[in-house]
Tab-separated table of C-alpha atoms in Angstrom:
chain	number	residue	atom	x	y	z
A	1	UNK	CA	-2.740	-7.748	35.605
A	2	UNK	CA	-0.858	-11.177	36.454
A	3	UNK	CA	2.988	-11.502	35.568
A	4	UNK	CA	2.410	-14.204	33.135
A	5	UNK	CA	0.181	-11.559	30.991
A	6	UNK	CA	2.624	-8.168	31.712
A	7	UNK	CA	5.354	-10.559	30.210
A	8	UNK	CA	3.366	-11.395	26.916
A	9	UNK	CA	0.441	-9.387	26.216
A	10	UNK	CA	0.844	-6.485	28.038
A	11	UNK	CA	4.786	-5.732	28.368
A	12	UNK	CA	6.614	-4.232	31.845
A	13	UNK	CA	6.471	-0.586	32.799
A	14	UNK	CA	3.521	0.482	30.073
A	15	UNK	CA	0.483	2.636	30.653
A	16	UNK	CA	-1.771	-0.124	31.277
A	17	UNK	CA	0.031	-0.875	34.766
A	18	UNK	CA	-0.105	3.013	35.782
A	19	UNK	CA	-3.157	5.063	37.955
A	20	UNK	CA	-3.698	8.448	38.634
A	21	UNK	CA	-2.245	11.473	37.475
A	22	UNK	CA	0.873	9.535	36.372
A	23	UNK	CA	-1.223	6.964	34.125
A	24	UNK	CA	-3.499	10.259	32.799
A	25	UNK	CA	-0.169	11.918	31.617
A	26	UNK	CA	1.047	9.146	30.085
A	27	UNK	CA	-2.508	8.455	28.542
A	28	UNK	CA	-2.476	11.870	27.067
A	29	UNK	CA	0.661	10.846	24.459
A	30	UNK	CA	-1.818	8.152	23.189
A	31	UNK	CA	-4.834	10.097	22.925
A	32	UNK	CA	-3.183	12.703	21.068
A	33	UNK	CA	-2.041	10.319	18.420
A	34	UNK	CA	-6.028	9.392	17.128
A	35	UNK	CA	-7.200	12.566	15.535
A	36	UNK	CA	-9.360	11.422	12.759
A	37	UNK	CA	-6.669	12.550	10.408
A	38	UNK	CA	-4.468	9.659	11.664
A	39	UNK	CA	-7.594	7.257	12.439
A	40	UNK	CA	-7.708	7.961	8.626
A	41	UNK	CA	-4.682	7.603	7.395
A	42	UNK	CA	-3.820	4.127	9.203
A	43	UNK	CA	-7.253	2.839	7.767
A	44	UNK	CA	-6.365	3.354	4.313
A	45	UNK	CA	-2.859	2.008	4.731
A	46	UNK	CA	-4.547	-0.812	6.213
A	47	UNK	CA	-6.895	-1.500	2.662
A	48	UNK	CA	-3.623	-1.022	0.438
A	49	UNK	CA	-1.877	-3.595	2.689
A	50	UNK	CA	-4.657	-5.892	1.913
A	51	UNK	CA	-5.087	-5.176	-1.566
A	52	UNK	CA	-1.291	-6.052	-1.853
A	53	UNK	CA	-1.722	-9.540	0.162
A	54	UNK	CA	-4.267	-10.504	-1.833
A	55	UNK	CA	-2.705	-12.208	-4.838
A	56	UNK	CA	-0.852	-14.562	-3.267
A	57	UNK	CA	-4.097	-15.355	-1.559
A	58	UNK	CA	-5.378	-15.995	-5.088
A	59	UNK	CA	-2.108	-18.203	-5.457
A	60	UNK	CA	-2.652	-20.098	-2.098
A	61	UNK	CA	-5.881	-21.193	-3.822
A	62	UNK	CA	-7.087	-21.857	0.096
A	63	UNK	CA	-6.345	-19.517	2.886
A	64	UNK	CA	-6.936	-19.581	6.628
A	65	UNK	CA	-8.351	-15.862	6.811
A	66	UNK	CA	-7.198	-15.209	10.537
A	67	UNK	CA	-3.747	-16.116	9.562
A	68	UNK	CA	-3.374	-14.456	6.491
A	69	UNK	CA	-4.440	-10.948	8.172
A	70	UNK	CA	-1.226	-10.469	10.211
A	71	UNK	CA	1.314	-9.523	7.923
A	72	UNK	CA	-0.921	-6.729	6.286
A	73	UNK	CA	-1.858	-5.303	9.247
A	74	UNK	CA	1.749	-5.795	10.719
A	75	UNK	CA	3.081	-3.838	7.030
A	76	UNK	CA	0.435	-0.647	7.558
A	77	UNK	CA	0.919	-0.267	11.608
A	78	UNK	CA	4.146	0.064	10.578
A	79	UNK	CA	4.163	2.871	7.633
A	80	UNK	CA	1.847	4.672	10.077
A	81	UNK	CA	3.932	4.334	13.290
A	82	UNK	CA	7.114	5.713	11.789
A	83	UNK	CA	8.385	1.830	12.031
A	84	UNK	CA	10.898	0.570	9.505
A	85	UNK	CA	10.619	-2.390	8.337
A	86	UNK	CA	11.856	-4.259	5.461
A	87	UNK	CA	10.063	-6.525	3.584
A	88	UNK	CA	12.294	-9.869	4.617
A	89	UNK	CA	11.123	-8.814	7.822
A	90	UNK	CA	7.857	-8.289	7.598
A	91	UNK	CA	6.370	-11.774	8.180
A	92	UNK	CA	8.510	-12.406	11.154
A	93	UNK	CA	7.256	-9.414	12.842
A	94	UNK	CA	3.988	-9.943	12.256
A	95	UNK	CA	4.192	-13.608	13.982
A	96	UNK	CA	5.848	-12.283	16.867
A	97	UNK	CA	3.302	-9.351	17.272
A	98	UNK	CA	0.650	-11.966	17.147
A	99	UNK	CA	2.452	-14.291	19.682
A	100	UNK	CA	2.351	-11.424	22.026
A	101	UNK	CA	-2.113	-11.874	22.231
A	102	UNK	CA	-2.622	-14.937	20.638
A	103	UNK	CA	-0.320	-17.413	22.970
A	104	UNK	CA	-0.484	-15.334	26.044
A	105	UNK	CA	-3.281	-16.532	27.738
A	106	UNK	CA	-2.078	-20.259	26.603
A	107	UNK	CA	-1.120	-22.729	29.393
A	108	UNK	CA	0.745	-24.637	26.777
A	109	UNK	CA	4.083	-24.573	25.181
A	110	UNK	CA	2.755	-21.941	22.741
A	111	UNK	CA	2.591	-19.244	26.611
A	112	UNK	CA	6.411	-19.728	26.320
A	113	UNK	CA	6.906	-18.562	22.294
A	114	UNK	CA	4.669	-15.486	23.442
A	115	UNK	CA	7.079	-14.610	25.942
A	116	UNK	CA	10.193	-15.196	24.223
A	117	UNK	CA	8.425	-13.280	21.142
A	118	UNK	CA	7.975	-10.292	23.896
A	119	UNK	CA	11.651	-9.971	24.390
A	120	UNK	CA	12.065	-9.959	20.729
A	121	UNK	CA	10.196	-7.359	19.811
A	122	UNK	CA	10.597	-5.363	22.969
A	123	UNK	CA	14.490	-5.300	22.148
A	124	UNK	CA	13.795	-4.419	18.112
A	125	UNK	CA	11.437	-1.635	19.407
A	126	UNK	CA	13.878	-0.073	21.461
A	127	UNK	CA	16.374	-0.114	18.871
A	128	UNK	CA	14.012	1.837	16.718
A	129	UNK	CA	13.828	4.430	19.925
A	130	UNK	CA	17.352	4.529	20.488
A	131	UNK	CA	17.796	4.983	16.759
A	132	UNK	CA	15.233	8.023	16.391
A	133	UNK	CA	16.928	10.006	19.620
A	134	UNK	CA	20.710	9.424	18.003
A	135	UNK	CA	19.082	10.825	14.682
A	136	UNK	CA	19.620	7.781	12.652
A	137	UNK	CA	16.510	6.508	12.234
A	138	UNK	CA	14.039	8.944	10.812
A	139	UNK	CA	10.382	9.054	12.088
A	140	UNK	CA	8.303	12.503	11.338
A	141	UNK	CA	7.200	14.354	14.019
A	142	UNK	CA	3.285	13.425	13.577
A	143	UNK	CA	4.408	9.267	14.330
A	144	UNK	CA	3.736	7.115	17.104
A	145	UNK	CA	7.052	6.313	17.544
A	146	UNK	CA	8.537	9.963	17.119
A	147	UNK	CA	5.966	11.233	19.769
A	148	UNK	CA	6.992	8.377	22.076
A	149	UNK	CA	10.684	8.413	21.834
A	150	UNK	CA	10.399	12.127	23.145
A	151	UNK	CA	7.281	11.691	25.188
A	152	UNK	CA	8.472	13.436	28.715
A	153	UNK	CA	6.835	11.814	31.705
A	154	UNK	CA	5.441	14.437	34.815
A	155	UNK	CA	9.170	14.940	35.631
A	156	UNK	CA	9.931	16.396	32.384
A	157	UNK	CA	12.082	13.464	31.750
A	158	UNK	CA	12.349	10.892	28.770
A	159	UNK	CA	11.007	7.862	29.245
A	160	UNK	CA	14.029	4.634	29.394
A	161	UNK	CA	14.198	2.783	26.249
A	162	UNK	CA	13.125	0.187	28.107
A	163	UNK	CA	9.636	1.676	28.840
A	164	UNK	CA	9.392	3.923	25.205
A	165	UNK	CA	10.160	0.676	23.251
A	166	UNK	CA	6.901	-1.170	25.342
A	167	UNK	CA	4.764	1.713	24.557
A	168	UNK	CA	5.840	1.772	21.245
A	169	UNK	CA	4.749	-1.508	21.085
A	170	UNK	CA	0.987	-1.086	22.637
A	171	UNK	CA	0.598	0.684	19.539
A	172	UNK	CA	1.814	-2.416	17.276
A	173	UNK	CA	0.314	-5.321	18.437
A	174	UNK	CA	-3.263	-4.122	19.025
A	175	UNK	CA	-3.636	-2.697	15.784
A	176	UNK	CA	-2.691	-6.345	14.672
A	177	UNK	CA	-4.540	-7.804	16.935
A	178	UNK	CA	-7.666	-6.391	15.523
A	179	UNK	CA	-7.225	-10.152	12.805
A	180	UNK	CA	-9.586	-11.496	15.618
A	181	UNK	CA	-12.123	-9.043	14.925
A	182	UNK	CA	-11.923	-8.948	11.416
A	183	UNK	CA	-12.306	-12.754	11.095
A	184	UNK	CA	-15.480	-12.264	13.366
A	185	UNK	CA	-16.410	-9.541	10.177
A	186	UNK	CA	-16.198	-12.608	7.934
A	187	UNK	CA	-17.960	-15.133	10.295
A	188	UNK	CA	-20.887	-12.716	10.467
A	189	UNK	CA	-21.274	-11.700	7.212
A	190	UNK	CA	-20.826	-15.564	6.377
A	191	UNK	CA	-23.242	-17.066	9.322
A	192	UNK	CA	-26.258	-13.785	9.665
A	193	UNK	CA	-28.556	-13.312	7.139
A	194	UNK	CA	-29.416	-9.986	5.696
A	195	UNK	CA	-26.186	-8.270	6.578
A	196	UNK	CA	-24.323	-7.901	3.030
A	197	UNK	CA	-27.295	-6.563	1.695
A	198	UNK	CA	-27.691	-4.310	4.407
A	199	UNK	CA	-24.087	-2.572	3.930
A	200	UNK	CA	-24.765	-1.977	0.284
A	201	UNK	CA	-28.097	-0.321	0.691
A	202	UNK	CA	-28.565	1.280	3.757
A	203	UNK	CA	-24.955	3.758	4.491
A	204	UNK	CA	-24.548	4.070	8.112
A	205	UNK	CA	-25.268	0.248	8.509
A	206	UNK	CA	-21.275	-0.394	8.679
A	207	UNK	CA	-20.963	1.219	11.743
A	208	UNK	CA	-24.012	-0.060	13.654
A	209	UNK	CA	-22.342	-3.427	12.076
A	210	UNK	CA	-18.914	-3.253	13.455
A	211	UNK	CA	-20.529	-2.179	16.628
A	212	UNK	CA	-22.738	-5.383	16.964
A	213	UNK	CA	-19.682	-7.327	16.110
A	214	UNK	CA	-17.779	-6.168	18.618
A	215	UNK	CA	-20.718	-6.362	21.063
A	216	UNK	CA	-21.634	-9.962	20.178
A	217	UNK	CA	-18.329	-11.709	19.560
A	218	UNK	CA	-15.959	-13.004	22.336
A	219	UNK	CA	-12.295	-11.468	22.365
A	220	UNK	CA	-10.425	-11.576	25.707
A	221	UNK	CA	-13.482	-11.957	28.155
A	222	UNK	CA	-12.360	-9.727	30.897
A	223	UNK	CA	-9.548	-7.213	32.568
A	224	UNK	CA	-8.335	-7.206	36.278
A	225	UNK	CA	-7.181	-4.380	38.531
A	226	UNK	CA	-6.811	-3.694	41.954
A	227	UNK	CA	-8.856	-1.808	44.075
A	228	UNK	CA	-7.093	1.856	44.453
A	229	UNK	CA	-8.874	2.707	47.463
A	230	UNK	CA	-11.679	1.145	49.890
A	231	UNK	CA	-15.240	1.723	48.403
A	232	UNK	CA	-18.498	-0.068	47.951
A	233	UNK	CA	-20.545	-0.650	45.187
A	234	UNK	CA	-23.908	-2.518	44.490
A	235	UNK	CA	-23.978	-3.346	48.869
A	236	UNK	CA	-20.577	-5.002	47.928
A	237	UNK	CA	-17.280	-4.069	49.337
A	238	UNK	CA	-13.931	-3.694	47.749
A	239	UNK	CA	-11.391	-3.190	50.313
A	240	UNK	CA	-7.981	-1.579	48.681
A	241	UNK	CA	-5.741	-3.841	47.154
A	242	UNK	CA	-8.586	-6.265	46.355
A	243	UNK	CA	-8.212	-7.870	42.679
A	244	UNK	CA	-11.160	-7.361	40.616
A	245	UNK	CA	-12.396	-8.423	37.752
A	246	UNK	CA	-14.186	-6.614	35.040
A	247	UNK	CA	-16.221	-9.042	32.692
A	248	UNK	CA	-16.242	-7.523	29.090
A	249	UNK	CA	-18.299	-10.299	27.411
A	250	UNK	CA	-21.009	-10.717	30.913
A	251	UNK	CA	-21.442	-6.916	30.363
A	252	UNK	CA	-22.027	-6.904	26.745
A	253	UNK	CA	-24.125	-9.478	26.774
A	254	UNK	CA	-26.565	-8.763	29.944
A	255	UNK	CA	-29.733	-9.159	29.296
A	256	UNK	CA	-30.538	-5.710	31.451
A	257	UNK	CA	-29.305	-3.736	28.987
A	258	UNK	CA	-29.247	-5.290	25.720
A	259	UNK	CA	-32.750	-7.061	24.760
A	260	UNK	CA	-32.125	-10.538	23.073
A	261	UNK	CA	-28.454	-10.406	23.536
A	262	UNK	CA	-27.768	-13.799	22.127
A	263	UNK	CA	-29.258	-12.454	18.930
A	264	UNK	CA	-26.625	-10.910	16.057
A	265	UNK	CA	-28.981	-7.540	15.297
A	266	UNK	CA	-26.721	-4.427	14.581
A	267	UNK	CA	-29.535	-2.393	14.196
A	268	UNK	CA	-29.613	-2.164	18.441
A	269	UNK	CA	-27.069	0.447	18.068
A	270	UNK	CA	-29.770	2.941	16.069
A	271	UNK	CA	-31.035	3.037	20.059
A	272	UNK	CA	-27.899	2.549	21.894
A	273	UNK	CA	-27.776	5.658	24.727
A	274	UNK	CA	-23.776	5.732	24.312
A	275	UNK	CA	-23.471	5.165	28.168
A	276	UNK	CA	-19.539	4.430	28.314
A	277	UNK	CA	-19.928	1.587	30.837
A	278	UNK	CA	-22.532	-1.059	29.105
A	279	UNK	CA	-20.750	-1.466	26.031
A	280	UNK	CA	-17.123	-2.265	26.859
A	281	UNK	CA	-15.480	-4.445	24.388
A	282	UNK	CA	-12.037	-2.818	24.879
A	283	UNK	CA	-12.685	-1.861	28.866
A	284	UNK	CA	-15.370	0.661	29.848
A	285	UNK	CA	-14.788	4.511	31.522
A	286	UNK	CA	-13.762	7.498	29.718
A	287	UNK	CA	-10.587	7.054	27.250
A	288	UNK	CA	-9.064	9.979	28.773
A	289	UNK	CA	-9.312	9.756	32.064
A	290	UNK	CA	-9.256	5.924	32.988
A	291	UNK	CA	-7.923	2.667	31.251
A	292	UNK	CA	-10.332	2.466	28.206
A	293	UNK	CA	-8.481	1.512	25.068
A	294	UNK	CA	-7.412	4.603	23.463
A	295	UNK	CA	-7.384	2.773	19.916
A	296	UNK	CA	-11.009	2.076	19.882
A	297	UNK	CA	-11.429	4.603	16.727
A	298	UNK	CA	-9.227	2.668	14.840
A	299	UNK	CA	-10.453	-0.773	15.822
A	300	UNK	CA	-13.831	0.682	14.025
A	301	UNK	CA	-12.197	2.052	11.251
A	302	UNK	CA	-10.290	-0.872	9.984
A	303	UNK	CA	-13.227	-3.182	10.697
A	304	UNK	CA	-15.397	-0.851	8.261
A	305	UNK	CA	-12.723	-0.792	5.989
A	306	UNK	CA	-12.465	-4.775	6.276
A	307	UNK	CA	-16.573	-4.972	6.028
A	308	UNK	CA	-16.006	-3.239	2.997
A	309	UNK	CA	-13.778	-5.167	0.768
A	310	UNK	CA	-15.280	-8.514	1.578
A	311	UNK	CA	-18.647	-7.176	0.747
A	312	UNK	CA	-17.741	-4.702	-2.526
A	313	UNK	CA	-14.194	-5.724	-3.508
A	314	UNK	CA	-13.736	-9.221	-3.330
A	315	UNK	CA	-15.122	-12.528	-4.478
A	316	UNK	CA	-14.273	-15.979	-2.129
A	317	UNK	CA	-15.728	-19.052	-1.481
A	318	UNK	CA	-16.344	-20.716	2.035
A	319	UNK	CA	-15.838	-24.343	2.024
A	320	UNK	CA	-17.639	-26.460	4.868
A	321	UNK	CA	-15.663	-26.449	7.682
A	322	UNK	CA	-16.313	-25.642	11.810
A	323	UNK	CA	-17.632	-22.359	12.084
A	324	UNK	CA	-18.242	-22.507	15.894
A	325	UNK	CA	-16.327	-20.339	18.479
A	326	UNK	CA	-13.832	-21.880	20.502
A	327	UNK	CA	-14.414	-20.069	24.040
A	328	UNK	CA	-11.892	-21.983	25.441
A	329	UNK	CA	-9.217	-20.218	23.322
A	330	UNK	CA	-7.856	-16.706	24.065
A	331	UNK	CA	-8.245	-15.009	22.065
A	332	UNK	CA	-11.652	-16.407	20.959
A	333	UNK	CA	-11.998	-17.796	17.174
A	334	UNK	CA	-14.015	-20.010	14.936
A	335	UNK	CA	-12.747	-23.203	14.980
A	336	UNK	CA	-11.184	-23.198	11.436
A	337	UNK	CA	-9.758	-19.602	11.701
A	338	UNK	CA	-12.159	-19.641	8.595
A	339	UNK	CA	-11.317	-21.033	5.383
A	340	UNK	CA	-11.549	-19.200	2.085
A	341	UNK	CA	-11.418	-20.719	-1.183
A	342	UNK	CA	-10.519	-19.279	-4.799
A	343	UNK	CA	-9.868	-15.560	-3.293
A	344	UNK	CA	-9.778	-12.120	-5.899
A	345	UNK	CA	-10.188	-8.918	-6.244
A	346	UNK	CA	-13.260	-7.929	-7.847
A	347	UNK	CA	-16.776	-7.274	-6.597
């Protein structure tokens, strides 16, 4: 990936800039941390977290959703990771967590609070690893950050604080980064007709939903690599060391594969063949064995969970305001961040 995005988004010395069997081993201390248990558990800390924020949205009176999302997903990433974090803290973390995706791919001022929010919370990570090897900070043995602070690398060594405190990390800031796709939950649910009705009578319709959300909406719109090795593909040639770049949004949205793809219709995925490389929101391959996102499960969970609440457990109002996507932003958003009005609990 380029330097500008390994010092934001990405961090120095993570999985994501490994190959072979060195990136597999490493991928193998992420993959073992999404059993469905744990999928689970973070899901449900997730709708407590949000339960909890949501009086002082009531307060607020009017709320920019995509900002307000943050802290509760910052709060439940952190119970699940083994993270401390005190309340005073709380909102400060969350803002630099979201600097590290939402300024990144800025060429404005806001690029430079992304990267100066990277050395933040790369140096409070790996005080939480240093403070879990010396035994004073307590993390069980099922956590994120317990299994990384002793994660051994192919040499049967530990990993440098450095290095533990950026992987830590990779599990932080995409779980919060997932705010973009829940305020694409609300956009839909707002903008496509049919679709609240659909989650309340038909029960596997929040899957194919979150699916089609995922599929339709814009998030970052591609990833690069380098060519490992010379090979050809399609009567093209990639000589080694060629960059190449993979684009997310083309592929979900090619016309080859998905029929109508400019259309919002979650019921495609009833007929979706599960191939692993024509629906690639979060990269395409197999999770284990190449760069796929290993946190796809929860992405899905906490979007159901979000899909949910807005649709059973909570009453709002959506004020007029600019609804379109800004493609021009990275992420991708509606032009508001949408607004709610006169938010509660309460179906």
């Amino acid at each position: 990936m380029p330097v500008a995005i390994q010092k934001t988004l990405l961090g120095q010395g993570g999985v994501q800039g490994l190959d072979g069997e060195t990136h597999r081993h490493r991928k193998q201390m992420f993959m073992g941390l999404m059993t469905p248990e744990r999928v689970r558990a973070l899901a449900q800390l997730f709708e407590a977290e949000w339960r909890r924020a949501v009086p002082g949205w009531t307060r607020k009176g009017e709320i920019v959703f995509y900002d307000e999302l943050h802290e509760p997903l910052t709060r439940a990433v952190c119970a699940w990771a083994g993270v401390p974090l005190p309340d005073d803290e709380a909102g400060n973390r969350a803002g630099e967590l979201r600097a590290l995706f939402d300024a990144a791919g800025s060429a404005s001022p806001r690029h430079l609070w992304s990267r100066l929010a990277r050395r933040r919370v790369d140096a409070w990570a790996k005080r939480i690893i240093e403070g879990i090897r010396a035994g004073s900070i307590g993390s069980g043995s099922g956590t994120a950050a317990y299994a990384i602070a002793w994660h051994r690398d192919r040499h049967d060594d530990l990993l440098s604080p450095h290095v533990a405190a950026v992987e830590l990390v990779n599990v932080l800031r995409p779980t919060v980064a997932i705010a973009v796709y829940i305020t694409f939950v609300a956009h839909a649910l707002q903008t496509c007709s049919g679709i609240r009705a659909a989650l309340v009578q038909q029960p596997d319709y929040a899957e194919l939903f979150v699916q089609e959300v995922r599929r339709f909406y814009p998030f970052f719109p591609a990833v690069v690599a380098r060519a490992s090795q010379d090979f050809e593909w399609e009567g093209m040639a990639f000589p080694e060391g060629r960059q190449v770049v993979l684009d997310l949004y083309g592929s979900n949205h090619d016309a080859a594969t998905w029929a109508d793809p400019q259309e919002f219709r979650p019921e495609r995925f009833r007929a979706w063949d599960e191939d692993s490389f024509n629906f690639i929101p979060q990269g395409g391959g197999d999770h284990y064995l190449g760069h796929r996102c290993p946190g796809e499960w929860i992405v899905l969970a906490i979007m159901k969970v979000a899909a949910h609440l807005l649709v059973n457990a909570m009453r709002y109002d959506v004020p007029d305001q600019d609804l379109s996507i800004d493609f021009a932003r990275l992420p991708a958003l509606p032009k508001s961040g949408f607004v709610m009005r006169n938010v509660h609990i309460g179906g």
